[in-house]
């Protein structure tokens, strides 16, 4: 659930020519932002046979490492049964980082009422991602959701008693867990659906090697934020069914997910409303649900 404010300007002529060279297109026929304000961009092109579409992600040169995480993780996930877009090409220079991926027709919109089947499918997808064999592939270690954001600094700037108490409780706790592939920012807004099924998991910028609890708790928290506490149980049920084993240290990872949110939920609110098409949600409702989720996790931790 990355910050919705940092998206950049539209593609340059040079960037569009690069896209056409990769896909063999004759001319750009469509340029549309897929998120409010800019990147990623849906690029349409025409050629002798008809044309096509792809998604262009435009970043700064400093974001090349983030792009590399996605570019490395996506093919691994694809090889192990996770539906992901194909990587069509990438370019890194002193000025920018570009990633062109396959366009997949689908929607991140979610229903207002909780759908147990959808929630269980999300939990199951986290388990499928986790069991991908990373072998010797180099990916950074991931121990919390959205590890590119300094949530400690956000709490310092805007103290929140519950978050501070939770951070103190977690300090020094590091349960031993096996590691596998984790998405690192897994929530419904980073999935595409068609006819009630997940057709793609997108936005792999936070991917890495880490414990299963990172993605599981991220989904459980988001389910609670969007639909209330009972929705989290469906996510867990889906994960455990797919993994064929009980999830470990659920309370700990739930607390980790809760702590790693902005004190006032910041961009989480706007991003959620936009990405999953839920204008019924409000900051007040989501903050109340976040605090209840985190308080329950701390109680279960003891």
mmCIF file of N, CA and C in Angstrom, residues 211-301:
data_model
loop_
_atom_site.group_PDB
_atom_site.id
_atom_site.type_symbol
_atom_site.label_atom_id
_atom_site.label_comp_id
_atom_site.label_asym_id
_atom_site.label_seq_id
_atom_site.Cartn_x
_atom_site.Cartn_y
_atom_site.Cartn_z
ATOM 1 N N UNK A 211 9.529 -14.393 6.489
ATOM 2 C CA UNK A 211 8.562 -15.314 7.088
ATOM 3 C C UNK A 211 7.175 -15.148 6.472
ATOM 4 N N UNK A 212 6.416 -16.232 6.480
ATOM 5 C CA UNK A 212 5.071 -16.209 5.910
ATOM 6 C C UNK A 212 4.174 -15.194 6.607
ATOM 7 N N UNK A 213 4.439 -14.932 7.890
ATOM 8 C CA UNK A 213 3.597 -14.015 8.648
ATOM 9 C C UNK A 213 3.560 -12.605 8.102
ATOM 10 N N UNK A 214 4.595 -12.213 7.354
ATOM 11 C CA UNK A 214 4.608 -10.853 6.800
ATOM 12 C C UNK A 214 3.409 -10.635 5.887
ATOM 13 N N UNK A 215 3.206 -11.535 4.926
ATOM 14 C CA UNK A 215 2.086 -11.383 3.992
ATOM 15 C C UNK A 215 0.755 -11.756 4.627
ATOM 16 N N UNK A 216 0.748 -12.809 5.433
ATOM 17 C CA UNK A 216 -0.502 -13.232 6.065
ATOM 18 C C UNK A 216 -1.068 -12.128 6.940
ATOM 19 N N UNK A 217 -0.234 -11.532 7.780
ATOM 20 C CA UNK A 217 -0.716 -10.489 8.677
ATOM 21 C C UNK A 217 -1.092 -9.218 7.927
ATOM 22 N N UNK A 218 -0.359 -8.929 6.850
ATOM 23 C CA UNK A 218 -0.711 -7.771 6.036
ATOM 24 C C UNK A 218 -2.128 -7.906 5.492
ATOM 25 N N UNK A 219 -2.455 -9.101 4.991
ATOM 26 C CA UNK A 219 -3.809 -9.355 4.492
ATOM 27 C C UNK A 219 -4.838 -9.319 5.610
ATOM 28 N N UNK A 220 -4.483 -9.894 6.761
ATOM 29 C CA UNK A 220 -5.432 -9.919 7.879
ATOM 30 C C UNK A 220 -5.730 -8.499 8.372
ATOM 31 N N UNK A 221 -4.702 -7.674 8.455
ATOM 32 C CA UNK A 221 -4.915 -6.292 8.873
ATOM 33 C C UNK A 221 -5.809 -5.565 7.880
ATOM 34 N N UNK A 222 -5.495 -5.703 6.600
ATOM 35 C CA UNK A 222 -6.291 -4.983 5.615
ATOM 36 C C UNK A 222 -7.737 -5.457 5.601
ATOM 37 N N UNK A 223 -7.941 -6.757 5.809
ATOM 38 C CA UNK A 223 -9.310 -7.261 5.886
ATOM 39 C C UNK A 223 -10.049 -6.616 7.050
ATOM 40 N N UNK A 224 -9.363 -6.487 8.183
ATOM 41 C CA UNK A 224 -9.981 -5.837 9.345
ATOM 42 C C UNK A 224 -10.270 -4.370 9.061
ATOM 43 N N UNK A 225 -9.340 -3.672 8.413
ATOM 44 C CA UNK A 225 -9.551 -2.259 8.095
ATOM 45 C C UNK A 225 -10.749 -2.066 7.162
ATOM 46 N N UNK A 226 -10.902 -2.975 6.216
ATOM 47 C CA UNK A 226 -11.922 -2.805 5.179
ATOM 48 C C UNK A 226 -13.279 -3.369 5.544
ATOM 49 N N UNK A 227 -13.295 -4.451 6.372
ATOM 50 C CA UNK A 227 -14.568 -5.124 6.647
ATOM 51 C C UNK A 227 -14.822 -5.444 8.119
ATOM 52 N N UNK A 228 -13.863 -5.230 8.983
ATOM 53 C CA UNK A 228 -14.055 -5.559 10.385
ATOM 54 C C UNK A 228 -13.291 -6.801 10.794
ATOM 55 N N UNK A 229 -13.188 -7.071 12.094
ATOM 56 C CA UNK A 229 -12.301 -8.123 12.609
ATOM 57 C C UNK A 229 -12.622 -9.530 12.127
ATOM 58 N N UNK A 230 -13.901 -9.838 11.929
ATOM 59 C CA UNK A 230 -14.250 -11.202 11.529
ATOM 60 C C UNK A 230 -13.674 -11.558 10.157
ATOM 61 N N UNK A 231 -13.467 -10.545 9.305
ATOM 62 C CA UNK A 231 -12.949 -10.808 7.965
ATOM 63 C C UNK A 231 -11.548 -11.414 8.020
ATOM 64 N N UNK A 232 -10.774 -11.067 9.045
ATOM 65 C CA UNK A 232 -9.412 -11.585 9.164
ATOM 66 C C UNK A 232 -9.396 -13.101 9.325
ATOM 67 N N UNK A 233 -10.412 -13.644 9.963
ATOM 68 C CA UNK A 233 -10.461 -15.086 10.185
ATOM 69 C C UNK A 233 -10.567 -15.850 8.863
ATOM 70 N N UNK A 234 -11.267 -15.282 7.885
ATOM 71 C CA UNK A 234 -11.390 -15.940 6.581
ATOM 72 C C UNK A 234 -10.042 -15.978 5.862
ATOM 73 N N UNK A 235 -9.262 -14.904 6.000
ATOM 74 C CA UNK A 235 -7.921 -14.888 5.402
ATOM 75 C C UNK A 235 -7.076 -16.007 5.998
ATOM 76 N N UNK A 236 -7.100 -16.129 7.316
ATOM 77 C CA UNK A 236 -6.324 -17.164 7.994
ATOM 78 C C UNK A 236 -6.782 -18.557 7.562
ATOM 79 N N UNK A 237 -8.088 -18.747 7.443
ATOM 80 C CA UNK A 237 -8.602 -20.056 7.028
ATOM 81 C C UNK A 237 -8.104 -20.426 5.641
ATOM 82 N N UNK A 238 -8.084 -19.454 4.731
ATOM 83 C CA UNK A 238 -7.603 -19.719 3.382
ATOM 84 C C UNK A 238 -6.132 -20.061 3.359
ATOM 85 N N UNK A 239 -5.346 -19.360 4.166
ATOM 86 C CA UNK A 239 -3.912 -19.631 4.225
ATOM 87 C C UNK A 239 -3.660 -21.038 4.767
ATOM 88 N N UNK A 240 -4.311 -21.380 5.859
ATOM 89 C CA UNK A 240 -4.055 -22.680 6.489
ATOM 90 C C UNK A 240 -4.544 -23.831 5.616
ATOM 91 N N UNK A 241 -5.625 -23.616 4.877
ATOM 92 C CA UNK A 241 -6.087 -24.680 3.976
ATOM 93 C C UNK A 241 -5.063 -24.917 2.869
ATOM 94 N N UNK A 242 -4.564 -23.839 2.278
ATOM 95 C CA UNK A 242 -3.599 -23.976 1.185
ATOM 96 C C UNK A 242 -2.260 -24.508 1.685
ATOM 97 N N UNK A 243 -1.831 -24.041 2.858
ATOM 98 C CA UNK A 243 -0.540 -24.462 3.410
ATOM 99 C C UNK A 243 -0.601 -25.847 4.031
ATOM 100 N N UNK A 244 -1.812 -26.317 4.344
ATOM 101 C CA UNK A 244 -2.019 -27.631 4.974
ATOM 102 C C UNK A 244 -1.305 -27.722 6.316
ATOM 103 N N UNK A 245 -1.261 -26.606 7.028
ATOM 104 C CA UNK A 245 -0.684 -26.582 8.373
ATOM 105 C C UNK A 245 -1.138 -25.315 9.081
ATOM 106 N N UNK A 246 -1.114 -25.319 10.423
ATOM 107 C CA UNK A 246 -1.504 -24.111 11.144
ATOM 108 C C UNK A 246 -0.471 -22.999 10.946
ATOM 109 N N UNK A 247 -0.942 -21.769 10.868
ATOM 110 C CA UNK A 247 -0.030 -20.631 10.805
ATOM 111 C C UNK A 247 0.622 -20.436 12.172
ATOM 112 N N UNK A 248 1.887 -20.037 12.161
ATOM 113 C CA UNK A 248 2.646 -19.869 13.397
ATOM 114 C C UNK A 248 2.740 -18.384 13.783
ATOM 115 N N UNK A 249 2.724 -18.131 15.094
ATOM 116 C CA UNK A 249 2.976 -16.793 15.643
ATOM 117 C C UNK A 249 2.043 -15.743 15.042
ATOM 118 N N UNK A 250 0.778 -16.092 14.908
ATOM 119 C CA UNK A 250 -0.181 -15.185 14.269
ATOM 120 C C UNK A 250 -0.307 -13.878 15.040
ATOM 121 N N UNK A 251 -0.373 -13.947 16.368
ATOM 122 C CA UNK A 251 -0.523 -12.720 17.162
ATOM 123 C C UNK A 251 0.672 -11.794 16.973
ATOM 124 N N UNK A 252 1.869 -12.369 16.949
ATOM 125 C CA UNK A 252 3.073 -11.548 16.763
ATOM 126 C C UNK A 252 3.027 -10.823 15.422
ATOM 127 N N UNK A 253 2.748 -11.543 14.356
ATOM 128 C CA UNK A 253 2.759 -10.927 13.032
ATOM 129 C C UNK A 253 1.609 -9.950 12.858
ATOM 130 N N UNK A 254 0.461 -10.234 13.475
ATOM 131 C CA UNK A 254 -0.630 -9.256 13.455
ATOM 132 C C UNK A 254 -0.187 -7.949 14.102
ATOM 133 N N UNK A 255 0.522 -8.055 15.227
ATOM 134 C CA UNK A 255 1.008 -6.853 15.908
ATOM 135 C C UNK A 255 2.027 -6.116 15.049
ATOM 136 N N UNK A 256 2.901 -6.865 14.381
ATOM 137 C CA UNK A 256 3.889 -6.243 13.491
ATOM 138 C C UNK A 256 3.183 -5.461 12.381
ATOM 139 N N UNK A 257 2.164 -6.070 11.790
ATOM 140 C CA UNK A 257 1.423 -5.387 10.728
ATOM 141 C C UNK A 257 0.744 -4.134 11.254
ATOM 142 N N UNK A 258 0.148 -4.224 12.437
ATOM 143 C CA UNK A 258 -0.537 -3.066 12.999
ATOM 144 C C UNK A 258 0.398 -1.927 13.324
ATOM 145 N N UNK A 259 1.583 -2.240 13.850
ATOM 146 C CA UNK A 259 2.559 -1.199 14.195
ATOM 147 C C UNK A 259 3.074 -0.501 12.944
ATOM 148 N N UNK A 260 3.178 -1.246 11.861
ATOM 149 C CA UNK A 260 3.724 -0.683 10.634
ATOM 150 C C UNK A 260 2.628 -0.056 9.776
ATOM 151 N N UNK A 261 1.964 0.912 10.389
ATOM 152 C CA UNK A 261 0.975 1.756 9.724
ATOM 153 C C UNK A 261 1.194 3.182 10.207
ATOM 154 N N UNK A 262 0.841 4.183 9.401
ATOM 155 C CA UNK A 262 0.943 5.568 9.878
ATOM 156 C C UNK A 262 0.021 5.782 11.079
ATOM 157 N N UNK A 263 0.434 6.573 12.057
ATOM 158 C CA UNK A 263 -0.405 6.792 13.245
ATOM 159 C C UNK A 263 -1.843 7.193 12.917
ATOM 160 N N UNK A 264 -2.016 8.090 11.933
ATOM 161 C CA UNK A 264 -3.370 8.511 11.554
ATOM 162 C C UNK A 264 -3.848 7.773 10.301
ATOM 163 N N UNK A 265 -3.140 6.714 9.950
ATOM 164 C CA UNK A 265 -3.349 5.895 8.753
ATOM 165 C C UNK A 265 -2.997 6.626 7.462
ATOM 166 N N UNK A 266 -2.746 7.928 7.533
ATOM 167 C CA UNK A 266 -2.192 8.677 6.414
ATOM 168 C C UNK A 266 -2.741 8.255 5.065
ATOM 169 N N UNK A 267 -1.804 7.947 4.134
ATOM 170 C CA UNK A 267 -2.195 7.601 2.766
ATOM 171 C C UNK A 267 -2.912 6.270 2.682
ATOM 172 N N UNK A 268 -2.862 5.429 3.732
ATOM 173 C CA UNK A 268 -3.591 4.158 3.698
ATOM 174 C C UNK A 268 -5.062 4.392 3.361
ATOM 175 N N UNK A 269 -5.641 5.446 3.915
ATOM 176 C CA UNK A 269 -7.074 5.696 3.727
ATOM 177 C C UNK A 269 -7.366 6.021 2.270
ATOM 178 N N UNK A 270 -6.672 7.029 1.733
ATOM 179 C CA UNK A 270 -6.925 7.443 0.354
ATOM 180 C C UNK A 270 -6.630 6.310 -0.631
ATOM 181 N N UNK A 271 -5.512 5.596 -0.394
ATOM 182 C CA UNK A 271 -5.139 4.510 -1.299
ATOM 183 C C UNK A 271 -6.174 3.394 -1.278
ATOM 184 N N UNK A 272 -6.670 3.047 -0.088
ATOM 185 C CA UNK A 272 -7.678 1.989 0.015
ATOM 186 C C UNK A 272 -8.954 2.375 -0.700
ATOM 187 N N UNK A 273 -9.434 3.580 -0.443
ATOM 188 C CA UNK A 273 -10.680 4.028 -1.068
ATOM 189 C C UNK A 273 -10.563 4.001 -2.583
ATOM 190 N N UNK A 274 -9.421 4.473 -3.098
ATOM 191 C CA UNK A 274 -9.225 4.529 -4.545
ATOM 192 C C UNK A 274 -9.015 3.145 -5.142
ATOM 193 N N UNK A 275 -8.093 2.376 -4.564
ATOM 194 C CA UNK A 275 -7.667 1.129 -5.201
ATOM 195 C C UNK A 275 -8.751 0.058 -5.202
ATOM 196 N N UNK A 276 -9.481 -0.078 -4.103
ATOM 197 C CA UNK A 276 -10.481 -1.150 -4.060
ATOM 198 C C UNK A 276 -11.910 -0.627 -4.211
ATOM 199 N N UNK A 277 -12.014 0.671 -4.567
ATOM 200 C CA UNK A 277 -13.321 1.268 -4.873
ATOM 201 C C UNK A 277 -14.283 1.147 -3.690
ATOM 202 N N UNK A 278 -13.841 1.704 -2.547
ATOM 203 C CA UNK A 278 -14.652 1.648 -1.335
ATOM 204 C C UNK A 278 -14.877 3.054 -0.753
ATOM 205 N N UNK A 279 -15.661 3.896 -1.439
ATOM 206 C CA UNK A 279 -15.903 5.248 -0.933
ATOM 207 C C UNK A 279 -16.680 5.283 0.374
ATOM 208 N N UNK A 280 -17.234 4.135 0.765
ATOM 209 C CA UNK A 280 -17.961 4.078 2.037
ATOM 210 C C UNK A 280 -17.028 4.131 3.242
ATOM 211 N N UNK A 281 -15.746 3.826 3.047
ATOM 212 C CA UNK A 281 -14.802 3.806 4.160
ATOM 213 C C UNK A 281 -14.405 5.233 4.554
ATOM 214 N N UNK A 282 -14.124 5.414 5.833
ATOM 215 C CA UNK A 282 -13.664 6.704 6.335
ATOM 216 C C UNK A 282 -12.431 6.493 7.205
ATOM 217 N N UNK A 283 -11.685 7.572 7.396
ATOM 218 C CA UNK A 283 -10.513 7.491 8.265
ATOM 219 C C UNK A 283 -10.905 7.051 9.671
ATOM 220 N N UNK A 284 -11.998 7.601 10.183
ATOM 221 C CA UNK A 284 -12.405 7.283 11.550
ATOM 222 C C UNK A 284 -12.718 5.799 11.705
ATOM 223 N N UNK A 285 -13.442 5.239 10.752
ATOM 224 C CA UNK A 285 -13.781 3.812 10.801
ATOM 225 C C UNK A 285 -12.520 2.957 10.705
ATOM 226 N N UNK A 286 -11.634 3.302 9.785
ATOM 227 C CA UNK A 286 -10.427 2.495 9.587
ATOM 228 C C UNK A 286 -9.481 2.585 10.780
ATOM 229 N N UNK A 287 -9.368 3.780 11.389
ATOM 230 C CA UNK A 287 -8.509 3.912 12.567
ATOM 231 C C UNK A 287 -9.070 3.115 13.743
ATOM 232 N N UNK A 288 -10.372 3.166 13.925
ATOM 233 C CA UNK A 288 -10.993 2.392 14.995
ATOM 234 C C UNK A 288 -10.746 0.900 14.797
ATOM 235 N N UNK A 289 -10.849 0.436 13.554
ATOM 236 C CA UNK A 289 -10.630 -0.975 13.270
ATOM 237 C C UNK A 289 -9.158 -1.348 13.423
ATOM 238 N N UNK A 290 -8.246 -0.457 12.999
ATOM 239 C CA UNK A 290 -6.816 -0.727 13.167
ATOM 240 C C UNK A 290 -6.460 -0.864 14.638
ATOM 241 N N UNK A 291 -6.957 0.059 15.456
ATOM 242 C CA UNK A 291 -6.635 0.021 16.877
ATOM 243 C C UNK A 291 -7.226 -1.219 17.546
ATOM 244 N N UNK A 292 -8.422 -1.620 17.126
ATOM 245 C CA UNK A 292 -9.028 -2.827 17.694
ATOM 246 C C UNK A 292 -8.234 -4.066 17.290
ATOM 247 N N UNK A 293 -7.793 -4.127 16.036
ATOM 248 C CA UNK A 293 -6.992 -5.254 15.544
ATOM 249 C C UNK A 293 -5.683 -5.350 16.312
ATOM 250 N N UNK A 294 -5.021 -4.217 16.504
ATOM 251 C CA UNK A 294 -3.733 -4.218 17.192
ATOM 252 C C UNK A 294 -3.904 -4.536 18.670
ATOM 253 N N UNK A 295 -4.930 -3.994 19.294
ATOM 254 C CA UNK A 295 -5.171 -4.287 20.713
ATOM 255 C C UNK A 295 -5.431 -5.774 20.928
ATOM 256 N N UNK A 296 -6.193 -6.383 20.017
ATOM 257 C CA UNK A 296 -6.474 -7.805 20.118
ATOM 258 C C UNK A 296 -5.184 -8.620 19.951
ATOM 259 N N UNK A 297 -4.327 -8.206 19.020
ATOM 260 C CA UNK A 297 -3.065 -8.917 18.825
ATOM 261 C C UNK A 297 -2.205 -8.848 20.078
ATOM 262 N N UNK A 298 -2.141 -7.688 20.703
ATOM 263 C CA UNK A 298 -1.335 -7.544 21.932
ATOM 264 C C UNK A 298 -1.915 -8.387 23.060
ATOM 265 N N UNK A 299 -3.219 -8.468 23.136
ATOM 266 C CA UNK A 299 -3.849 -9.291 24.168
ATOM 267 C C UNK A 299 -3.506 -10.758 23.964
ATOM 268 N N UNK A 300 -3.508 -11.202 22.713
ATOM 269 C CA UNK A 300 -3.180 -12.597 22.425
ATOM 270 C C UNK A 300 -1.700 -12.883 22.668
ATOM 271 N N UNK A 301 -0.857 -11.853 22.493
ATOM 272 C CA UNK A 301 0.564 -12.020 22.786
ATOM 273 C C UNK A 301 0.810 -12.202 24.277
#
